[in-house]
Coordinates of C-alpha atoms in Angstrom, one line a residue:
M1 CA 20.5 39.9 2.6
T2 CA 18.4 36.7 3.0
T3 CA 19.2 33.8 0.7
A4 CA 16.2 32.4 -1.1
P5 CA 15.3 28.7 0.0
R6 CA 16.4 26.1 -2.6
T7 CA 13.4 24.5 -4.2
L8 CA 12.6 20.7 -4.7
A9 CA 10.0 18.7 -6.1
F10 CA 9.2 15.2 -5.1
I11 CA 7.7 12.3 -7.2
T12 CA 6.5 9.2 -5.4
L13 CA 5.6 5.8 -7.1
G14 CA 4.4 2.7 -5.8
C15 CA 2.8 1.7 -2.4
P16 CA 1.8 3.5 0.7
K17 CA 5.2 2.4 2.3
N18 CA 6.9 4.4 -0.3
T19 CA 4.6 7.3 0.5
V20 CA 5.8 7.3 4.1
D21 CA 9.4 7.2 3.0
S22 CA 8.7 10.2 0.9
E23 CA 7.1 12.1 3.6
H24 CA 10.1 11.6 5.9
M25 CA 12.6 12.6 3.0
I26 CA 10.5 15.8 2.4
G27 CA 10.6 16.5 6.1
L28 CA 14.3 16.3 6.3
L29 CA 14.7 18.4 3.1
V30 CA 12.6 21.1 4.4
Q31 CA 14.3 21.0 7.8
A32 CA 17.5 21.6 5.8
G33 CA 16.1 24.8 4.1
F34 CA 14.4 23.5 0.9
R35 CA 11.0 24.7 -0.3
T36 CA 8.7 22.2 -2.1
V37 CA 7.2 23.1 -5.4
A38 CA 4.5 21.1 -7.4
D39 CA 6.2 21.7 -10.9
P40 CA 9.6 19.8 -11.5
A41 CA 10.5 22.6 -14.0
E42 CA 10.4 25.1 -11.1
A43 CA 12.5 22.9 -8.8
E44 CA 16.2 23.1 -8.6
V45 CA 16.4 19.4 -7.5
V46 CA 13.9 16.6 -8.1
V47 CA 13.8 13.5 -6.1
I48 CA 12.0 10.4 -7.7
N49 CA 11.1 7.8 -5.1
T50 CA 10.8 4.8 -7.3
C51 CA 9.0 1.4 -7.2
G52 CA 10.8 -1.8 -8.3
F53 CA 8.7 -4.6 -7.0
L54 CA 7.7 -6.0 -10.4
Q55 CA 9.1 -5.6 -13.9
S56 CA 6.0 -3.6 -14.9
A57 CA 6.9 -1.2 -11.8
V58 CA 10.4 -1.0 -13.0
R59 CA 9.2 0.1 -16.5
E60 CA 6.9 2.8 -14.9
S61 CA 9.7 4.1 -12.7
K62 CA 11.9 4.4 -15.7
R63 CA 9.4 6.3 -17.8
A64 CA 9.0 8.8 -14.8
I65 CA 12.8 9.2 -14.7
E66 CA 12.8 9.8 -18.5
G67 CA 10.1 12.4 -18.2
I68 CA 12.1 14.3 -15.6
V69 CA 15.6 14.0 -17.3
A70 CA 14.1 15.4 -20.6
G71 CA 13.5 18.7 -18.6
K72 CA 16.9 18.9 -17.0
G73 CA 18.7 22.1 -18.0
R74 CA 15.4 23.8 -18.8
G75 CA 13.8 26.2 -16.2
R76 CA 15.3 25.8 -12.9
L77 CA 16.0 22.0 -12.8
R78 CA 19.7 21.3 -12.1
R79 CA 19.9 18.1 -10.2
I80 CA 18.0 14.7 -10.1
I81 CA 18.1 12.1 -7.4
V82 CA 16.6 8.7 -7.9
A83 CA 15.7 6.9 -4.7
G84 CA 13.7 3.8 -3.5
C85 CA 13.2 0.3 -4.6
L86 CA 14.4 0.7 -8.3
A87 CA 17.4 2.5 -6.9
Q88 CA 18.1 -0.3 -4.5
R89 CA 17.6 -2.9 -7.3
A90 CA 19.5 -1.3 -10.3
G91 CA 22.2 0.7 -8.4
P92 CA 25.0 2.1 -10.6
A93 CA 23.3 0.9 -13.7
L94 CA 20.8 3.7 -13.3
L95 CA 23.6 6.1 -13.8
E96 CA 24.7 4.4 -17.0
E97 CA 21.1 4.3 -18.4
F98 CA 20.4 7.8 -17.4
P99 CA 23.4 10.0 -17.6
E100 CA 21.4 13.0 -16.5
V101 CA 20.8 11.3 -12.9
D102 CA 23.1 12.7 -10.4
A103 CA 22.6 10.4 -7.4
V104 CA 21.1 7.0 -6.6
L105 CA 19.9 6.5 -2.9
G106 CA 18.8 3.0 -1.9
T107 CA 15.9 2.2 0.3
G108 CA 18.0 2.3 3.5
Q109 CA 19.7 5.7 2.6
W110 CA 16.6 8.0 2.8
S111 CA 18.1 9.8 5.7
E112 CA 21.0 10.9 3.4
V113 CA 18.7 12.8 0.9
A114 CA 19.2 16.3 2.4
R115 CA 22.9 16.0 2.5
V116 CA 23.2 14.6 -1.0
A117 CA 20.8 17.3 -2.4
S118 CA 22.9 20.0 -0.8
H119 CA 26.2 18.5 -1.9
L120 CA 24.9 18.4 -5.6
L121 CA 23.6 22.0 -5.6
D122 CA 26.7 23.2 -3.9
G123 CA 28.8 21.9 -7.0
G124 CA 29.8 18.5 -5.9
D125 CA 31.2 16.7 -8.9
T126 CA 30.6 13.2 -7.7
R127 CA 27.4 11.0 -8.5
P128 CA 26.8 9.3 -5.2
V129 CA 25.5 5.7 -5.2
L130 CA 24.4 4.7 -1.8
L131 CA 23.0 1.2 -1.4
D132 CA 24.1 -0.5 1.6
R133 CA 21.7 -1.2 4.5
P134 CA 18.4 -1.8 2.4
G135 CA 15.4 -0.7 4.5
G136 CA 13.2 2.3 4.6
A137 CA 12.0 5.2 6.7
L138 CA 11.0 3.9 10.2
E139 CA 11.9 6.2 13.1
P140 CA 11.1 9.8 12.5
L141 CA 14.3 12.0 12.2
G142 CA 12.4 15.2 11.7
P143 CA 8.9 16.6 10.8
R144 CA 6.7 14.5 8.6
P145 CA 4.4 16.5 6.4
L146 CA 1.6 14.4 5.1
S147 CA 1.1 14.0 1.5
T148 CA -2.4 12.5 2.1
P149 CA -5.6 14.3 2.8
R150 CA -5.3 16.0 6.3
H151 CA -7.6 13.4 7.9
I152 CA -5.7 10.4 6.6
A153 CA -2.3 9.1 7.6
Y154 CA -0.2 5.9 7.3
L155 CA 1.5 4.4 10.2
K156 CA 4.4 2.3 9.2
I157 CA 4.9 -0.2 12.0
S158 CA 7.7 -2.3 10.5
E159 CA 10.1 -2.5 7.6
G160 CA 11.5 -5.4 5.7
C161 CA 10.3 -9.0 5.6
D162 CA 11.7 -12.4 6.7
Q163 CA 9.5 -14.4 4.5
R164 CA 11.0 -15.9 1.4
C165 CA 8.0 -16.2 -1.2
T166 CA 9.6 -17.5 -4.4
F167 CA 8.1 -14.8 -6.5
C168 CA 9.2 -11.8 -4.4
V169 CA 12.1 -9.5 -4.3
I170 CA 10.9 -7.4 -1.3
P171 CA 13.5 -8.9 1.2
Q172 CA 16.3 -8.0 -1.1
L173 CA 14.9 -4.5 -1.6
R174 CA 13.8 -3.8 1.9
G175 CA 16.0 -6.1 4.1
P176 CA 15.0 -8.2 7.2
Q177 CA 11.9 -7.5 9.4
R178 CA 12.4 -4.6 11.8
S179 CA 9.7 -3.3 14.0
R180 CA 9.1 -0.1 15.8
T181 CA 8.4 -0.3 19.5
L182 CA 4.8 -0.2 20.6
E183 CA 5.4 2.9 22.7
A184 CA 6.7 4.9 19.8
L185 CA 3.8 3.8 17.5
V186 CA 1.2 4.9 20.1
S187 CA 3.0 8.2 20.6
E188 CA 3.1 8.9 16.8
A189 CA -0.5 7.9 16.5
A190 CA -1.5 10.4 19.2
N191 CA 0.5 13.1 17.6
L192 CA -1.2 12.4 14.3
A193 CA -4.7 12.4 15.8
A194 CA -3.9 15.7 17.6
A195 CA -3.1 17.2 14.1
G196 CA -6.4 16.1 12.8
V197 CA -5.9 12.7 11.4
R198 CA -9.2 10.7 11.8
E199 CA -8.2 7.6 9.8
L200 CA -5.0 5.8 10.6
N201 CA -3.8 3.2 8.1
V202 CA -1.4 0.6 9.7
I203 CA 1.1 -0.7 7.2
G204 CA 4.3 -2.8 6.9
Q205 CA 5.6 -5.4 4.5
D206 CA 3.9 -8.0 6.8
T207 CA 1.9 -6.3 9.6
T208 CA 0.9 -9.6 11.2
A209 CA 4.7 -10.3 11.7
Y210 CA 4.9 -7.1 13.9
G211 CA 7.0 -7.4 17.1
A212 CA 8.6 -10.7 16.4
D213 CA 11.9 -9.1 16.4
L214 CA 11.4 -7.0 19.5
P215 CA 12.1 -7.7 23.2
G216 CA 9.1 -9.4 24.7
Q217 CA 7.7 -10.0 21.2
P218 CA 4.5 -7.8 21.2
T219 CA 2.1 -8.8 18.6
L220 CA -0.2 -6.9 16.2
A221 CA -3.1 -7.7 18.6
D222 CA -1.3 -5.9 21.4
L223 CA -0.6 -2.9 19.1
L224 CA -4.3 -2.7 17.9
E225 CA -5.5 -2.8 21.5
A226 CA -3.1 0.1 22.4
L227 CA -3.9 2.2 19.3
D228 CA -7.7 1.8 20.0
Q229 CA -7.1 3.8 23.1
V230 CA -5.7 6.9 21.1
A231 CA -8.3 9.7 21.6
G232 CA -9.3 11.5 18.3
L233 CA -9.0 8.6 15.9
T234 CA -12.2 7.4 14.2
W235 CA -11.0 4.5 12.1
I236 CA -7.9 2.3 12.3
R237 CA -7.4 0.2 9.3
V238 CA -4.7 -2.5 8.9
Q239 CA -3.2 -3.6 5.5
Y240 CA -0.8 -6.3 4.3
T241 CA -1.6 -9.2 6.8
D242 CA -0.1 -12.5 6.1
P243 CA -2.4 -15.6 6.2
R244 CA 0.4 -17.7 8.2
R245 CA 0.3 -15.4 11.1
W246 CA -3.4 -15.0 12.0
T247 CA -4.4 -16.1 15.4
D248 CA -7.6 -16.4 17.4
R249 CA -6.6 -13.6 19.7
L250 CA -6.0 -11.3 16.7
I251 CA -9.5 -11.9 15.3
E252 CA -11.0 -11.3 18.9
V253 CA -9.1 -8.0 19.2
W254 CA -10.0 -7.1 15.7
A255 CA -13.7 -7.7 16.4
K256 CA -13.7 -5.9 19.8
A257 CA -11.7 -2.8 19.3
A258 CA -14.0 0.1 18.7
R259 CA -11.8 2.0 16.3
V260 CA -10.5 -0.9 14.2
V261 CA -12.6 -1.2 11.2
P262 CA -13.8 -4.6 10.0
Y263 CA -11.7 -4.6 7.0
V264 CA -9.2 -7.4 6.4
D265 CA -6.4 -7.2 3.7
L266 CA -5.4 -10.9 3.2
P267 CA -3.2 -11.6 0.1
L268 CA -3.9 -15.2 -0.4
Q269 CA -2.0 -15.5 -3.8
H270 CA -3.8 -18.7 -4.7
V271 CA -5.9 -21.5 -3.3
A272 CA -4.5 -24.6 -4.9
T273 CA -2.0 -26.2 -2.5
G274 CA 0.5 -27.1 -5.2
Q275 CA 0.6 -23.5 -6.3
L276 CA 1.0 -22.3 -2.6
R277 CA 3.8 -24.7 -2.1
A278 CA 5.7 -23.6 -5.3
M279 CA 5.3 -20.1 -4.1
A280 CA 6.5 -21.1 -0.6
R281 CA 3.6 -19.4 1.0
G282 CA 3.7 -21.8 4.0
I283 CA 0.0 -22.6 4.0
T284 CA -2.2 -25.1 2.3
G285 CA -5.5 -24.4 0.2
P286 CA -7.6 -25.9 2.8
A287 CA -6.1 -23.9 5.6
S288 CA -6.4 -20.6 3.7
R289 CA -10.2 -21.3 3.1
A290 CA -10.6 -22.3 6.8
L291 CA -8.8 -19.0 7.8
V292 CA -11.3 -17.0 5.6
R293 CA -14.2 -18.7 7.3
R294 CA -12.8 -18.0 10.8
I295 CA -12.4 -14.4 10.0
R296 CA -15.8 -14.0 8.5
A297 CA -17.3 -15.8 11.7
G298 CA -15.2 -13.9 14.1
I299 CA -15.3 -10.4 12.9
P300 CA -19.0 -9.3 12.4
G301 CA -19.6 -7.5 9.0
V302 CA -16.1 -7.9 7.9
T303 CA -15.0 -6.8 4.4
L304 CA -12.2 -8.9 2.8
R305 CA -9.7 -7.8 0.3
T306 CA -7.3 -10.3 -1.3
T307 CA -4.8 -10.7 -4.2
F308 CA -4.2 -13.6 -6.4
I309 CA -1.3 -14.4 -8.8
V310 CA -2.4 -16.4 -11.9
G311 CA 0.0 -18.0 -14.4
F312 CA 2.7 -18.8 -11.9
P313 CA 5.0 -21.5 -13.2
G314 CA 3.5 -24.8 -13.1
E315 CA -0.2 -23.5 -12.8
T316 CA -2.3 -26.1 -14.5
D317 CA -5.8 -25.7 -16.0
E318 CA -7.2 -27.6 -13.1
Q319 CA -5.5 -25.2 -10.5
F320 CA -6.7 -22.2 -12.3
E321 CA -10.3 -23.6 -12.4
E322 CA -10.1 -24.4 -8.7
L323 CA -9.1 -20.8 -8.1
C324 CA -12.1 -19.5 -10.2
R325 CA -14.5 -21.8 -8.4
Y326 CA -13.3 -20.4 -5.1
V327 CA -13.7 -16.8 -6.2
E328 CA -17.3 -17.6 -7.1
D329 CA -18.0 -19.7 -4.0
E330 CA -16.3 -17.3 -1.4
P331 CA -16.8 -13.8 -3.0
F332 CA -14.4 -11.1 -1.9
E333 CA -15.6 -7.8 -1.6
H334 CA -12.3 -6.5 -3.0
L335 CA -10.0 -8.6 -5.3
V336 CA -6.8 -7.8 -7.2
V337 CA -5.3 -10.2 -9.8
F338 CA -1.7 -10.2 -11.0
P339 CA -0.6 -12.1 -14.0
Y340 CA 2.8 -13.7 -12.8
E341 CA 5.8 -11.6 -13.7
R342 CA 9.2 -13.5 -13.9
E343 CA 11.5 -11.6 -11.7
P344 CA 15.3 -11.7 -11.8
G345 CA 16.8 -12.7 -8.4
T346 CA 13.8 -14.7 -7.2
A347 CA 13.7 -18.5 -6.7
A348 CA 10.8 -18.7 -9.3
W349 CA 12.9 -17.2 -12.0
E350 CA 14.2 -20.7 -13.0
M351 CA 11.0 -22.5 -12.4
T352 CA 9.2 -24.6 -15.1
P353 CA 6.9 -25.3 -16.8
R354 CA 6.3 -21.5 -17.6
V355 CA 2.9 -20.5 -18.5
P356 CA 2.8 -18.4 -21.7
L357 CA 2.3 -14.7 -21.3
T358 CA -1.0 -14.9 -23.5
V359 CA -2.5 -17.5 -21.1
R360 CA -1.4 -15.6 -18.0
R361 CA -3.3 -12.4 -19.4
A362 CA -6.3 -14.5 -20.4
R363 CA -6.5 -16.0 -16.9
R364 CA -6.3 -12.6 -15.2
A365 CA -9.1 -11.3 -17.5
R366 CA -11.3 -14.1 -16.7
V367 CA -11.0 -13.7 -13.0
L368 CA -11.4 -10.0 -13.2
E369 CA -14.5 -10.5 -15.4
L370 CA -15.9 -12.9 -12.7
Q371 CA -15.1 -10.5 -9.9
Q372 CA -16.7 -7.6 -11.8
R373 CA -20.0 -9.6 -12.4
L374 CA -20.1 -10.5 -8.7
A375 CA -19.3 -7.0 -7.4
R376 CA -21.8 -5.4 -9.7
A377 CA -24.5 -7.7 -8.5
R378 CA -23.6 -7.1 -4.9
N379 CA -23.6 -3.2 -5.4
A380 CA -26.8 -3.4 -7.1
G381 CA -28.4 -4.9 -4.1
R382 CA -27.3 -2.1 -2.0
V383 CA -29.4 0.5 -3.7
G384 CA -31.7 2.0 -1.0
E385 CA -29.5 1.0 1.8
R386 CA -28.3 3.4 4.4
L387 CA -24.5 3.6 5.0
T388 CA -22.1 5.4 7.2
V389 CA -19.2 7.0 5.1
M390 CA -16.2 9.1 5.7
I391 CA -15.8 12.1 3.6
D392 CA -12.6 12.5 1.8
G393 CA -12.9 15.6 -0.2
P394 CA -14.9 17.4 -3.0
A395 CA -15.5 15.4 -6.3
G396 CA -17.5 18.0 -8.2
R397 CA -20.3 20.4 -7.8
N398 CA -22.2 19.3 -4.6
Q399 CA -20.4 16.1 -4.8
Y400 CA -17.9 14.4 -2.4
A401 CA -15.6 11.5 -2.6
A402 CA -16.4 9.2 0.3
R403 CA -15.7 5.7 1.6
T404 CA -17.3 3.1 3.8
A405 CA -15.3 1.5 6.7
G406 CA -14.9 -1.4 4.0
S407 CA -12.9 0.5 1.5
A408 CA -9.3 1.7 1.8
F409 CA -8.1 5.2 0.6
E410 CA -6.8 5.2 -3.0
V411 CA -7.0 1.3 -3.2
D412 CA -10.7 0.3 -3.2
G413 CA -13.9 1.4 -4.8
G414 CA -15.7 4.4 -3.0
V415 CA -19.0 6.2 -2.7
V416 CA -19.7 9.5 -4.5
V417 CA -22.0 11.5 -2.2
E418 CA -24.4 14.1 -3.2
G419 CA -24.6 16.7 -0.5
D420 CA -23.8 20.3 0.6
G421 CA -21.0 21.6 2.8
L422 CA -19.7 18.1 3.9
V423 CA -16.4 18.2 5.8
P424 CA -13.4 16.0 5.1
G425 CA -12.8 13.4 7.8
T426 CA -16.4 13.5 9.2
L427 CA -18.7 10.6 9.1
V428 CA -22.0 11.1 7.3
E429 CA -25.1 9.0 7.0
V430 CA -26.1 8.5 3.4
R431 CA -28.8 6.7 1.4
V432 CA -27.4 4.6 -1.8
T433 CA -29.1 6.0 -4.8
G434 CA -27.1 4.1 -7.6
A435 CA -24.5 1.6 -8.2
A436 CA -21.6 0.7 -10.6
A437 CA -19.3 -2.4 -10.5
Y438 CA -17.0 -1.0 -7.9
D439 CA -18.5 2.4 -6.7
L440 CA -21.7 3.5 -5.2
F441 CA -23.6 6.8 -5.5
A442 CA -25.5 8.2 -2.5
R443 CA -27.2 11.2 -1.0
A444 CA -26.2 12.7 2.3
E445 CA -28.9 12.4 5.1
A446 CA -27.1 13.4 8.3
A447 CA -23.6 14.1 9.5
G448 CA -22.1 12.5 12.5
P449 CA -19.4 13.6 14.9
F450 CA -15.8 12.6 14.6
V451 CA -16.1 10.0 17.4
Q452 CA -19.0 8.2 15.9
L453 CA -18.0 4.6 15.3
V454 CA -19.9 2.2 13.2
K455 CA -18.3 -1.3 13.2
G456 CA -19.5 -3.4 10.4
T457 CA -20.7 -0.7 7.9
A458 CA -18.9 -2.1 4.8

């Protein structure tokens, strides 16, 4: 008599790096004989891969845990495992706060998930808390089922971070910098391309630090040159670059590589030198501005994405106004603004003077209002323009979600395309027919082959 496979449901919160960790954990669970289901009520075990980067993320993760524990004992749900950054950050306290949780796995214990799940379902009466070796899934230990659309995949090139920005807990949650070898990354990219992936998203805590910990110290530029040779890929996108580590060679490779899209994710965090010094960003305001100019001059048609933190301790009215002027003078195609969140365990926790929460929120609202005005005007000027977009999937009757090379999946604004029979993963020529603040509307004109590469179509 064949035993029915055990069922599991997976909930992933947070960033793409967490997404990759979840994919690796699901692969190990499936390899161990588990079957995935979409409805947690139909699963015997639920794994919640949490985020804990900011207090707002901690609250979101705890709400997700509350939602799952409320269903324990109903349906088939018997066991709950909490993994990821909140697990690493809170540890045993999660078992006290949520008695229904059966195990806590820190970021470096992802490979234990199948063993722990089986232990719990087999009647194990301990509630494991595994926290040593913070990190994350890096080298594959089994099959990796993608949770993204079939034509999109993330390639995690490194884990951890050696920087010590005063506002950030990532080094505590993910450990020091650890890079994968260039050969292993090219091999995985080739396997993904052979399986139908057309857009490869290169990720890490700091992608520009790639290779600094490896023998011979290969660089991100070396990796991009190698990935550019992988047959079958259409777009290669890089996320999470640190302003401190950009070189002239990286700009040159970025511009020349046929498959590397002209899209740069460059979290500046601020442009006032005093604020950057307080944040321990290791760069001045003038150097940040000069880098943006170098990237724009060196990578034709580049689209820039950045993040800013407002209301960091000590931010004066003058520093905030300097930031606003910069946003208007050097418009970024994509911009995210965070009001500073005071994080336990960071150097900034004790910093003063503190900016009141109401002021932080008001400053964020003002920058976003400015960005929305600039983005709306920019998009309005694109009506009638012809663009090349990648189709991501259906978005309604005769409508498809799509993106230009200048927009990242699930991160930036997109293009809603009117057409018929469009295939996810293909490049299509469209004519822009309408615009909103962050999205465009277009009509398909002609489809291109997978290998069609259009540098500079933002």
